[in-house]
Tab-separated table of N, CA, C and O in Angstrom:
chain	number	residue	atom	x	y	z
L	1	UNK	N	12.474	2.640	2.899
L	1	UNK	CA	12.128	0.829	2.826
L	1	UNK	C	11.281	0.279	2.107
L	1	UNK	O	10.949	0.933	1.041
L	2	UNK	N	12.373	-1.381	1.771
L	2	UNK	CA	11.301	-1.972	0.827
L	2	UNK	C	10.858	-3.054	1.619
L	2	UNK	O	11.850	-4.200	2.234
L	3	UNK	N	8.789	-3.093	1.481
L	3	UNK	CA	8.560	-4.371	2.095
L	3	UNK	C	8.204	-4.770	1.702
L	3	UNK	O	7.883	-4.730	-0.295
L	4	UNK	N	7.764	-6.235	1.931
L	4	UNK	CA	6.875	-6.529	0.755
L	4	UNK	C	5.454	-6.498	0.860
L	4	UNK	O	5.075	-6.262	2.053
L	5	UNK	N	4.112	-6.815	-0.190
L	5	UNK	CA	3.239	-5.800	0.336
L	5	UNK	C	2.234	-7.191	1.464
L	5	UNK	O	1.543	-8.326	0.911
L	6	UNK	N	1.949	-6.823	2.406
L	6	UNK	CA	1.928	-8.303	3.380
L	6	UNK	C	0.460	-8.074	4.675
L	6	UNK	O	1.402	-7.413	5.062
L	7	UNK	N	-0.798	-7.935	4.593
L	7	UNK	CA	-1.427	-8.296	5.781
L	7	UNK	C	-0.507	-8.985	6.715
L	7	UNK	O	-0.102	-9.897	6.529
L	8	UNK	N	-1.064	-7.177	7.583
L	8	UNK	CA	0.109	-7.935	8.928
L	8	UNK	C	1.228	-7.487	8.762
L	8	UNK	O	2.001	-8.164	10.149
L	9	UNK	N	2.284	-6.956	7.692
L	9	UNK	CA	4.017	-7.238	8.210
L	9	UNK	C	4.142	-6.313	9.825
L	9	UNK	O	5.521	-5.781	9.590
L	10	UNK	N	3.178	-5.180	8.755
L	10	UNK	CA	3.626	-4.257	10.825
L	10	UNK	C	2.260	-4.130	11.980
L	10	UNK	O	1.102	-4.024	11.570
L	11	UNK	N	2.640	-4.800	12.253
L	11	UNK	CA	1.587	-5.444	13.987
L	11	UNK	C	1.602	-3.866	15.521
L	11	UNK	O	0.598	-3.736	15.484
L	12	UNK	N	2.827	-2.892	14.976
L	12	UNK	CA	2.553	-2.747	15.713
L	12	UNK	C	2.601	-1.077	15.933
L	12	UNK	O	3.118	-0.428	14.938
L	13	UNK	N	1.301	0.395	15.691
L	13	UNK	CA	1.642	1.355	15.762
L	13	UNK	C	2.963	2.357	16.086
L	13	UNK	O	3.120	3.812	15.517
L	14	UNK	N	3.662	1.636	16.813
L	14	UNK	CA	5.185	2.650	16.876
L	14	UNK	C	5.923	2.057	16.579
L	14	UNK	O	7.001	1.893	16.838
L	15	UNK	N	5.727	0.379	15.278
L	15	UNK	CA	7.091	-0.177	14.732
L	15	UNK	C	7.571	1.643	14.266
L	15	UNK	O	9.233	1.017	13.967
L	16	UNK	N	7.061	2.721	13.612
L	16	UNK	CA	8.314	3.596	13.183
L	16	UNK	C	8.592	5.215	13.895
L	16	UNK	O	8.249	6.028	13.708
L	17	UNK	N	8.093	4.661	15.581
L	17	UNK	CA	8.682	5.927	16.473
L	17	UNK	C	9.698	6.535	16.481
L	17	UNK	O	10.460	6.015	16.173
L	18	UNK	N	9.432	7.798	15.476
L	18	UNK	CA	10.475	8.550	15.773
L	18	UNK	C	11.458	8.489	14.310
L	18	UNK	O	12.642	9.047	14.147
L	19	UNK	N	10.617	8.148	13.806
L	19	UNK	CA	11.379	7.701	12.354
L	19	UNK	C	11.225	9.214	11.150
L	19	UNK	O	10.668	8.800	10.131
L	20	UNK	N	11.915	9.828	11.314
L	20	UNK	CA	11.088	11.520	10.500
L	20	UNK	C	11.482	11.112	8.813
L	20	UNK	O	11.423	11.649	8.062
L	21	UNK	N	13.056	10.699	9.038
L	21	UNK	CA	13.363	10.061	7.294
L	21	UNK	C	12.483	9.483	6.565
L	21	UNK	O	12.901	8.945	5.673
L	22	UNK	N	11.468	8.483	7.985
L	22	UNK	CA	10.943	7.412	6.424
L	22	UNK	C	9.727	7.982	6.295
L	22	UNK	O	8.856	8.724	6.142
L	23	UNK	N	9.945	7.979	4.774
L	23	UNK	CA	8.954	9.293	3.808
L	23	UNK	C	8.206	8.517	1.999
L	23	UNK	O	8.251	9.021	0.961
L	24	UNK	N	9.360	6.779	2.144
L	24	UNK	CA	9.940	6.434	1.093
L	24	UNK	C	9.695	4.843	1.356
L	24	UNK	O	9.861	4.489	2.370
L	25	UNK	N	7.900	4.145	0.905
L	25	UNK	CA	8.079	2.794	0.469
L	25	UNK	C	8.679	2.084	-0.913
L	25	UNK	O	7.366	2.767	-1.590
L	26	UNK	N	9.441	0.981	-1.333
L	26	UNK	CA	8.818	0.875	-2.446
L	26	UNK	C	8.417	-0.666	-1.759
L	26	UNK	O	8.692	-1.699	-1.192
L	27	UNK	N	7.819	-1.625	-2.874
L	27	UNK	CA	7.229	-2.575	-3.095
L	27	UNK	C	8.278	-3.625	-3.760
L	27	UNK	O	9.287	-3.422	-4.153
L	28	UNK	N	8.947	-4.989	-3.106
L	28	UNK	CA	10.020	-5.918	-3.188
L	28	UNK	C	9.025	-6.512	-4.208
L	28	UNK	O	7.513	-6.482	-4.151
L	29	UNK	N	9.555	-6.526	-5.375
L	29	UNK	CA	8.931	-7.381	-6.584
L	29	UNK	C	8.769	-8.762	-5.948
L	29	UNK	O	8.652	-9.621	-5.677
L	30	UNK	N	7.388	-8.911	-6.810
L	30	UNK	CA	6.682	-9.583	-6.411
L	30	UNK	C	5.019	-10.127	-6.944
L	30	UNK	O	4.826	-10.187	-8.586
L	31	UNK	N	4.584	-10.859	-6.447
L	31	UNK	CA	2.808	-11.130	-6.841
L	31	UNK	C	2.312	-9.914	-7.976
L	31	UNK	O	1.455	-10.033	-8.608
L	32	UNK	N	2.490	-9.463	-6.723
L	32	UNK	CA	1.421	-8.183	-6.967
L	32	UNK	C	1.859	-7.368	-8.088
L	32	UNK	O	0.505	-7.079	-8.749
L	33	UNK	N	2.588	-7.225	-8.236
L	33	UNK	CA	3.061	-5.914	-9.694
L	33	UNK	C	2.963	-7.060	-10.808
L	33	UNK	O	3.084	-6.352	-11.835
L	34	UNK	N	3.259	-8.339	-10.428
L	34	UNK	CA	2.933	-8.867	-11.566
L	34	UNK	C	1.318	-9.061	-12.186
L	34	UNK	O	0.652	-9.048	-13.096
L	35	UNK	N	0.640	-9.248	-10.875
L	35	UNK	CA	-0.493	-9.088	-11.625
L	35	UNK	C	-1.278	-7.895	-11.009
L	35	UNK	O	-2.384	-8.150	-12.690
L	36	UNK	N	-1.089	-6.768	-11.464
L	36	UNK	CA	-1.273	-5.540	-11.960
L	36	UNK	C	-0.904	-5.170	-13.488
L	36	UNK	O	-1.362	-5.298	-13.846
L	37	UNK	N	0.005	-6.039	-14.262
L	37	UNK	CA	0.912	-5.939	-14.673
L	37	UNK	C	0.141	-6.554	-15.588
L	37	UNK	O	-0.075	-6.470	-16.980
L	38	UNK	N	-1.035	-7.622	-15.190
L	38	UNK	CA	-2.068	-8.844	-16.261
L	38	UNK	C	-2.896	-8.311	-16.689
L	38	UNK	O	-4.185	-8.904	-16.846
L	39	UNK	N	-3.112	-6.965	-15.646
L	39	UNK	CA	-4.780	-6.277	-15.678
L	39	UNK	C	-5.432	-6.346	-17.128
L	39	UNK	O	-4.563	-5.398	-18.043
L	40	UNK	N	-6.622	-6.383	-16.741
L	40	UNK	CA	-6.770	-6.546	-18.950
L	40	UNK	C	-6.925	-4.865	-19.019
L	40	UNK	O	-6.121	-5.060	-20.081
L	41	UNK	N	-7.459	-4.070	-18.449
L	41	UNK	CA	-7.496	-2.511	-18.636
L	41	UNK	C	-6.350	-2.127	-18.111
L	41	UNK	O	-5.943	-2.026	-17.727
L	42	UNK	N	-5.860	-0.959	-19.264
L	42	UNK	CA	-4.748	0.007	-18.765
L	42	UNK	C	-5.275	1.196	-18.143
L	42	UNK	O	-4.538	0.592	-17.136
L	43	UNK	N	-6.458	1.508	-18.211
L	43	UNK	CA	-6.894	2.424	-17.015
L	43	UNK	C	-6.717	1.431	-15.761
L	43	UNK	O	-6.659	2.036	-14.420
L	44	UNK	N	-6.956	0.611	-15.195
L	44	UNK	CA	-6.988	-0.402	-14.219
L	44	UNK	C	-5.675	-0.664	-13.987
L	44	UNK	O	-4.641	-0.580	-12.456
L	45	UNK	N	-4.664	-0.616	-14.482
L	45	UNK	CA	-2.969	-1.161	-14.431
L	45	UNK	C	-2.796	0.086	-13.900
L	45	UNK	O	-1.570	0.293	-13.088
L	46	UNK	N	-2.812	1.868	-14.586
L	46	UNK	CA	-2.611	2.703	-14.493
L	46	UNK	C	-3.004	3.400	-12.652
L	46	UNK	O	-2.775	3.578	-12.136
L	47	UNK	N	-4.309	2.966	-12.742
L	47	UNK	CA	-5.137	3.233	-11.062
L	47	UNK	C	-4.235	2.736	-10.536
L	47	UNK	O	-4.595	2.859	-8.999
L	48	UNK	N	-3.792	1.083	-11.052
L	48	UNK	CA	-3.047	-0.116	-8.925
L	48	UNK	C	-1.797	0.284	-8.808
L	48	UNK	O	-1.361	0.634	-7.949
L	49	UNK	N	-1.291	1.038	-10.471
L	49	UNK	CA	0.193	2.079	-10.070
L	49	UNK	C	0.525	3.371	-9.034
L	49	UNK	O	1.008	3.066	-8.178
L	50	UNK	N	-1.062	4.018	-9.008
L	50	UNK	CA	-1.118	5.524	-8.171
L	50	UNK	C	-1.554	5.119	-7.492
L	50	UNK	O	-0.559	5.660	-6.491
L	51	UNK	N	-2.165	3.954	-7.149
L	51	UNK	CA	-2.444	3.391	-6.238
L	51	UNK	C	-0.998	3.178	-5.257
L	51	UNK	O	-0.889	2.628	-4.243
L	52	UNK	N	-0.601	1.751	-6.098
L	52	UNK	CA	0.576	1.517	-4.953
L	52	UNK	C	1.765	2.853	-4.477
L	52	UNK	O	2.749	3.135	-3.613
L	53	UNK	N	1.830	3.755	-5.391
L	53	UNK	CA	2.690	5.171	-5.222
L	53	UNK	C	2.153	5.809	-4.780
L	53	UNK	O	3.046	7.179	-4.023
L	54	UNK	N	1.370	6.590	-4.010
L	54	UNK	CA	0.792	7.392	-2.928
L	54	UNK	C	1.466	7.249	-2.424
L	54	UNK	O	0.867	8.449	-1.425
L	55	UNK	N	1.954	6.402	-1.387
L	55	UNK	CA	2.502	6.397	-0.404
L	55	UNK	C	3.304	6.976	-0.229
L	55	UNK	O	3.478	7.922	0.583
L	56	UNK	N	4.094	7.198	-0.728
L	56	UNK	CA	5.012	8.217	-1.282
L	56	UNK	C	5.055	9.564	-1.401
L	56	UNK	O	5.252	10.444	-0.523
L	57	UNK	N	2.974	9.945	-1.172
L	57	UNK	CA	2.749	11.511	-1.433
L	57	UNK	C	2.754	11.718	-0.038
L	57	UNK	O	2.560	13.065	0.201
L	58	UNK	N	2.524	10.665	1.108
L	58	UNK	CA	1.810	10.509	1.841
L	58	UNK	C	2.996	10.582	3.089
L	58	UNK	O	1.921	11.144	3.605
L	59	UNK	N	3.103	10.013	3.486
L	59	UNK	CA	4.148	8.879	3.940
L	59	UNK	C	4.759	10.364	4.318
L	59	UNK	O	4.977	10.459	5.372
L	60	UNK	N	6.120	11.870	3.887
L	60	UNK	CA	6.182	12.886	4.234
L	60	UNK	C	5.314	13.633	4.613
L	60	UNK	O	6.614	13.655	5.765
L	61	UNK	N	4.428	13.612	4.918
L	61	UNK	CA	3.351	14.442	5.648
L	61	UNK	C	2.895	14.184	7.014
L	61	UNK	O	1.956	14.491	8.508
L	62	UNK	N	2.191	11.992	7.685
L	62	UNK	CA	2.931	11.798	9.040
L	62	UNK	C	3.279	11.748	9.910
L	62	UNK	O	5.008	11.897	9.394
L	63	UNK	N	3.119	11.883	10.689
L	63	UNK	CA	4.589	12.506	11.763
L	63	UNK	C	4.685	11.020	12.753
L	63	UNK	O	3.884	9.954	12.490
L	64	UNK	N	5.807	11.961	12.842
L	64	UNK	CA	6.699	10.315	12.901
L	64	UNK	C	6.228	9.747	14.292
L	64	UNK	O	7.448	9.268	15.220
L	65	UNK	N	6.551	10.923	15.381
L	65	UNK	CA	6.087	10.748	16.649
L	65	UNK	C	7.428	10.960	17.474
L	65	UNK	O	8.194	11.673	16.797
L	66	UNK	N	7.254	11.243	18.868
L	66	UNK	CA	8.033	10.891	19.622
L	66	UNK	C	9.062	9.848	20.882
L	66	UNK	O	7.598	9.528	21.370
L	67	UNK	N	10.282	10.723	21.536
L	67	UNK	CA	10.202	9.466	22.272
L	67	UNK	C	10.346	10.236	23.109
L	67	UNK	O	11.188	11.302	23.425
L	68	UNK	N	9.721	10.845	25.502
L	68	UNK	CA	10.314	11.148	26.226
L	68	UNK	C	10.952	10.038	27.035
L	68	UNK	O	11.207	9.722	26.721
L	69	UNK	N	11.667	11.366	27.217
L	69	UNK	CA	12.490	11.340	28.455
L	69	UNK	C	12.235	9.878	29.726
L	69	UNK	O	12.756	8.897	30.099
L	70	UNK	N	10.415	8.838	29.711
L	70	UNK	CA	10.186	8.424	30.675
L	70	UNK	C	10.346	8.021	29.773
L	70	UNK	O	9.714	5.652	30.603
L	71	UNK	N	10.850	7.562	28.298
L	71	UNK	CA	10.224	5.989	27.926
L	71	UNK	C	8.743	6.331	26.892
L	71	UNK	O	8.537	5.113	25.952
L	72	UNK	N	8.461	6.990	26.864
L	72	UNK	CA	6.643	7.183	26.454
L	72	UNK	C	6.378	8.164	24.825
L	72	UNK	O	7.059	8.146	24.031
L	73	UNK	N	6.216	8.357	24.770
L	73	UNK	CA	5.921	9.163	24.506
L	73	UNK	C	4.828	9.143	23.119
L	73	UNK	O	4.444	8.623	23.414
L	74	UNK	N	4.384	10.535	21.999
L	74	UNK	CA	3.803	9.754	21.543
L	74	UNK	C	3.948	8.378	20.009
L	74	UNK	O	5.385	8.506	19.452
L	75	UNK	N	3.571	7.533	19.083
L	75	UNK	CA	3.873	6.763	18.640
L	75	UNK	C	3.413	7.410	17.650
L	75	UNK	O	4.106	6.979	16.441
L	76	UNK	N	3.162	8.223	17.052
L	76	UNK	CA	3.373	8.702	15.333
L	76	UNK	C	2.100	7.864	15.062
L	76	UNK	O	1.300	7.994	16.004
L	77	UNK	N	2.207	8.736	13.593
L	77	UNK	CA	1.830	7.970	12.026
L	77	UNK	C	1.372	7.483	11.848
L	77	UNK	O	1.081	6.941	10.150
L	78	UNK	N	3.599	7.014	11.371
L	78	UNK	CA	3.918	6.725	9.908
L	78	UNK	C	3.445	4.576	9.929
L	78	UNK	O	3.086	4.113	8.457
L	79	UNK	N	3.388	4.067	11.093
L	79	UNK	CA	2.342	2.807	10.834
L	79	UNK	C	1.837	2.694	10.419
L	79	UNK	O	1.043	1.397	9.320
L	80	UNK	N	0.769	4.051	11.127
L	80	UNK	CA	-0.441	3.260	10.637
L	80	UNK	C	-0.990	3.595	8.640
L	80	UNK	O	-1.423	3.404	8.470
L	81	UNK	N	-0.633	4.665	8.940
L	81	UNK	CA	-0.352	5.143	7.263
L	81	UNK	C	-0.096	4.525	6.434
L	81	UNK	O	-0.773	3.775	5.312
L	82	UNK	N	0.710	3.146	6.760
L	82	UNK	CA	1.495	2.063	6.440
L	82	UNK	C	0.223	1.149	6.171
L	82	UNK	O	-0.333	0.856	5.005
L	83	UNK	N	0.451	0.810	7.266
L	83	UNK	CA	-1.043	-0.349	6.705
L	83	UNK	C	-1.944	0.435	6.166
L	83	UNK	O	-2.951	-1.455	5.969
L	84	UNK	N	-2.045	1.030	6.737
L	84	UNK	CA	-3.750	2.021	5.845
L	84	UNK	C	-3.632	1.687	4.359
L	84	UNK	O	-4.357	0.672	3.443
L	85	UNK	N	-2.283	2.178	4.301
L	85	UNK	CA	-1.821	1.923	3.032
L	85	UNK	C	-2.040	0.325	1.824
L	85	UNK	O	-2.436	0.414	0.733
L	86	UNK	N	-1.395	-0.324	2.581
L	86	UNK	CA	-1.931	-1.564	2.720
L	86	UNK	C	-3.639	-1.925	1.802
L	86	UNK	O	-3.287	-3.169	1.206
L	87	UNK	N	-4.128	-2.229	2.861
L	87	UNK	CA	-5.231	-2.536	2.714
L	87	UNK	C	-6.271	-2.104	1.888
L	87	UNK	O	-6.417	-2.885	1.058
L	88	UNK	N	-5.393	-0.400	1.659
L	88	UNK	CA	-5.322	0.006	0.249
L	88	UNK	C	-5.812	0.015	-0.975
L	88	UNK	O	-6.660	-0.921	-1.955
L	89	UNK	N	-4.174	-1.675	-0.735
L	89	UNK	CA	-3.390	-1.536	-2.503
L	89	UNK	C	-4.368	-2.892	-2.782
L	89	UNK	O	-4.993	-3.692	-3.280
L	90	UNK	N	-4.568	-4.012	-1.493
L	90	UNK	CA	-4.903	-4.630	-1.447
L	90	UNK	C	-6.673	-5.510	-1.619
L	90	UNK	O	-7.837	-6.079	-2.533
L	91	UNK	N	-6.866	-3.816	-1.102
L	91	UNK	CA	-8.683	-3.751	-1.358
L	91	UNK	C	-9.871	-3.759	-3.168
L	91	UNK	O	-10.042	-4.026	-3.856
L	92	UNK	N	-8.063	-2.940	-3.572
L	92	UNK	CA	-8.694	-2.759	-5.115
L	92	UNK	C	-8.633	-3.231	-5.892
L	92	UNK	O	-8.324	-3.776	-6.900
L	93	UNK	N	-7.503	-4.338	-5.234
L	93	UNK	CA	-6.415	-5.867	-6.631
L	93	UNK	C	-7.575	-6.433	-6.707
L	93	UNK	O	-7.716	-7.094	-7.644
L	94	UNK	N	-8.199	-6.267	-5.379
L	94	UNK	CA	-9.682	-7.780	-5.066
L	94	UNK	C	-10.147	-7.426	-6.222
L	94	UNK	O	-10.937	-8.570	-5.875
L	95	UNK	N	-11.160	-6.275	-6.218
L	95	UNK	CA	-12.001	-6.004	-6.484
L	95	UNK	C	-11.520	-5.916	-8.213
L	95	UNK	O	-11.680	-6.368	-8.785
L	96	UNK	N	-10.042	-5.068	-8.735
L	96	UNK	CA	-9.875	-5.453	-10.418
L	96	UNK	C	-9.628	-6.644	-10.929
L	96	UNK	O	-9.967	-7.134	-11.614
L	97	UNK	N	-9.170	-7.861	-9.451
L	97	UNK	CA	-9.908	-9.379	-10.631
L	97	UNK	C	-10.854	-9.700	-10.605
L	97	UNK	O	-10.412	-10.156	-10.832
L	98	UNK	N	-11.930	-9.853	-9.816
L	98	UNK	CA	-13.167	-9.711	-10.135
L	98	UNK	C	-13.514	-9.144	-10.795
L	98	UNK	O	-14.288	-9.445	-11.737
L	99	UNK	N	-13.380	-7.998	-11.789
L	99	UNK	CA	-14.129	-7.826	-12.396
L	99	UNK	C	-12.690	-7.861	-13.266
L	99	UNK	O	-14.029	-8.463	-15.207
L	100	UNK	N	-11.934	-8.022	-13.865
L	100	UNK	CA	-10.811	-9.367	-14.889
L	100	UNK	C	-11.243	-9.936	-15.436
L	100	UNK	O	-11.929	-11.172	-15.914
L	101	UNK	N	-11.478	-10.932	-13.917
L	101	UNK	CA	-12.633	-12.748	-14.169
L	101	UNK	C	-14.000	-12.583	-14.921
L	101	UNK	O	-14.145	-13.230	-14.905
L	102	UNK	N	-14.943	-11.287	-14.656
L	102	UNK	CA	-15.787	-11.431	-14.807
L	102	UNK	C	-15.427	-10.982	-16.244
L	102	UNK	O	-16.886	-11.498	-17.010
L	103	UNK	N	-15.170	-10.209	-17.077
L	103	UNK	CA	-14.611	-10.216	-18.163
L	103	UNK	C	-13.912	-11.104	-19.170
L	103	UNK	O	-15.067	-11.249	-20.699
L	104	UNK	N	-12.957	-11.161	-18.525
L	104	UNK	CA	-12.703	-12.712	-18.834
L	104	UNK	C	-14.051	-14.460	-19.794
L	104	UNK	O	-14.599	-14.352	-20.433
L	105	UNK	N	-15.022	-14.157	-19.055
L	105	UNK	CA	-16.528	-14.991	-18.656
L	105	UNK	C	-16.630	-15.082	-19.251
L	105	UNK	O	-17.368	-15.131	-20.746
L	106	UNK	N	-17.565	-12.921	-19.632
L	106	UNK	CA	-17.804	-12.997	-20.681
L	106	UNK	C	-17.697	-13.352	-22.323
L	106	UNK	O	-18.284	-13.007	-22.529
L	107	UNK	N	-16.129	-12.666	-22.227
L	107	UNK	CA	-16.064	-13.084	-23.721
L	107	UNK	C	-16.016	-14.777	-24.193
L	107	UNK	O	-15.362	-14.754	-24.763
L	108	UNK	N	-16.027	-15.194	-23.085
L	108	UNK	CA	-14.989	-16.797	-23.420
L	108	UNK	C	-17.488	-16.954	-23.736
L	108	UNK	O	-17.657	-16.602	-23.796
C-alpha cells in the first residue's frame, strides 16, 4: 500500500484483517521526505531513511489475522504494526528536527 504518514490514518486494529499479501508500505511523497532530506547530518538522514523502510522488514512477519464462519476471527497484527511504525517515525523526526534547530541556533 501507499499511504501518507499521518497519525490516525489507520484507526481500527482489524483494518488489514486477512490481508496476508500486505508486506510493503510506501509513503506518499511529501513533507516528511523533504524534511528528512533537509536534516543537517547525514547520519540523521540515514537513520530516518532506515526507520522509514523498516516497516517493509517487519510487516511480512506480522500476522494477518483471519475471518471465521460467524464473522469474528482474529484481527491480526498488520494494522497495529503500521500504527506503531507511524508513531516511531513521527517521534524520531521530531527529535531530529529539535536537534537540527539546536545546531542552527548554536551556529548563529
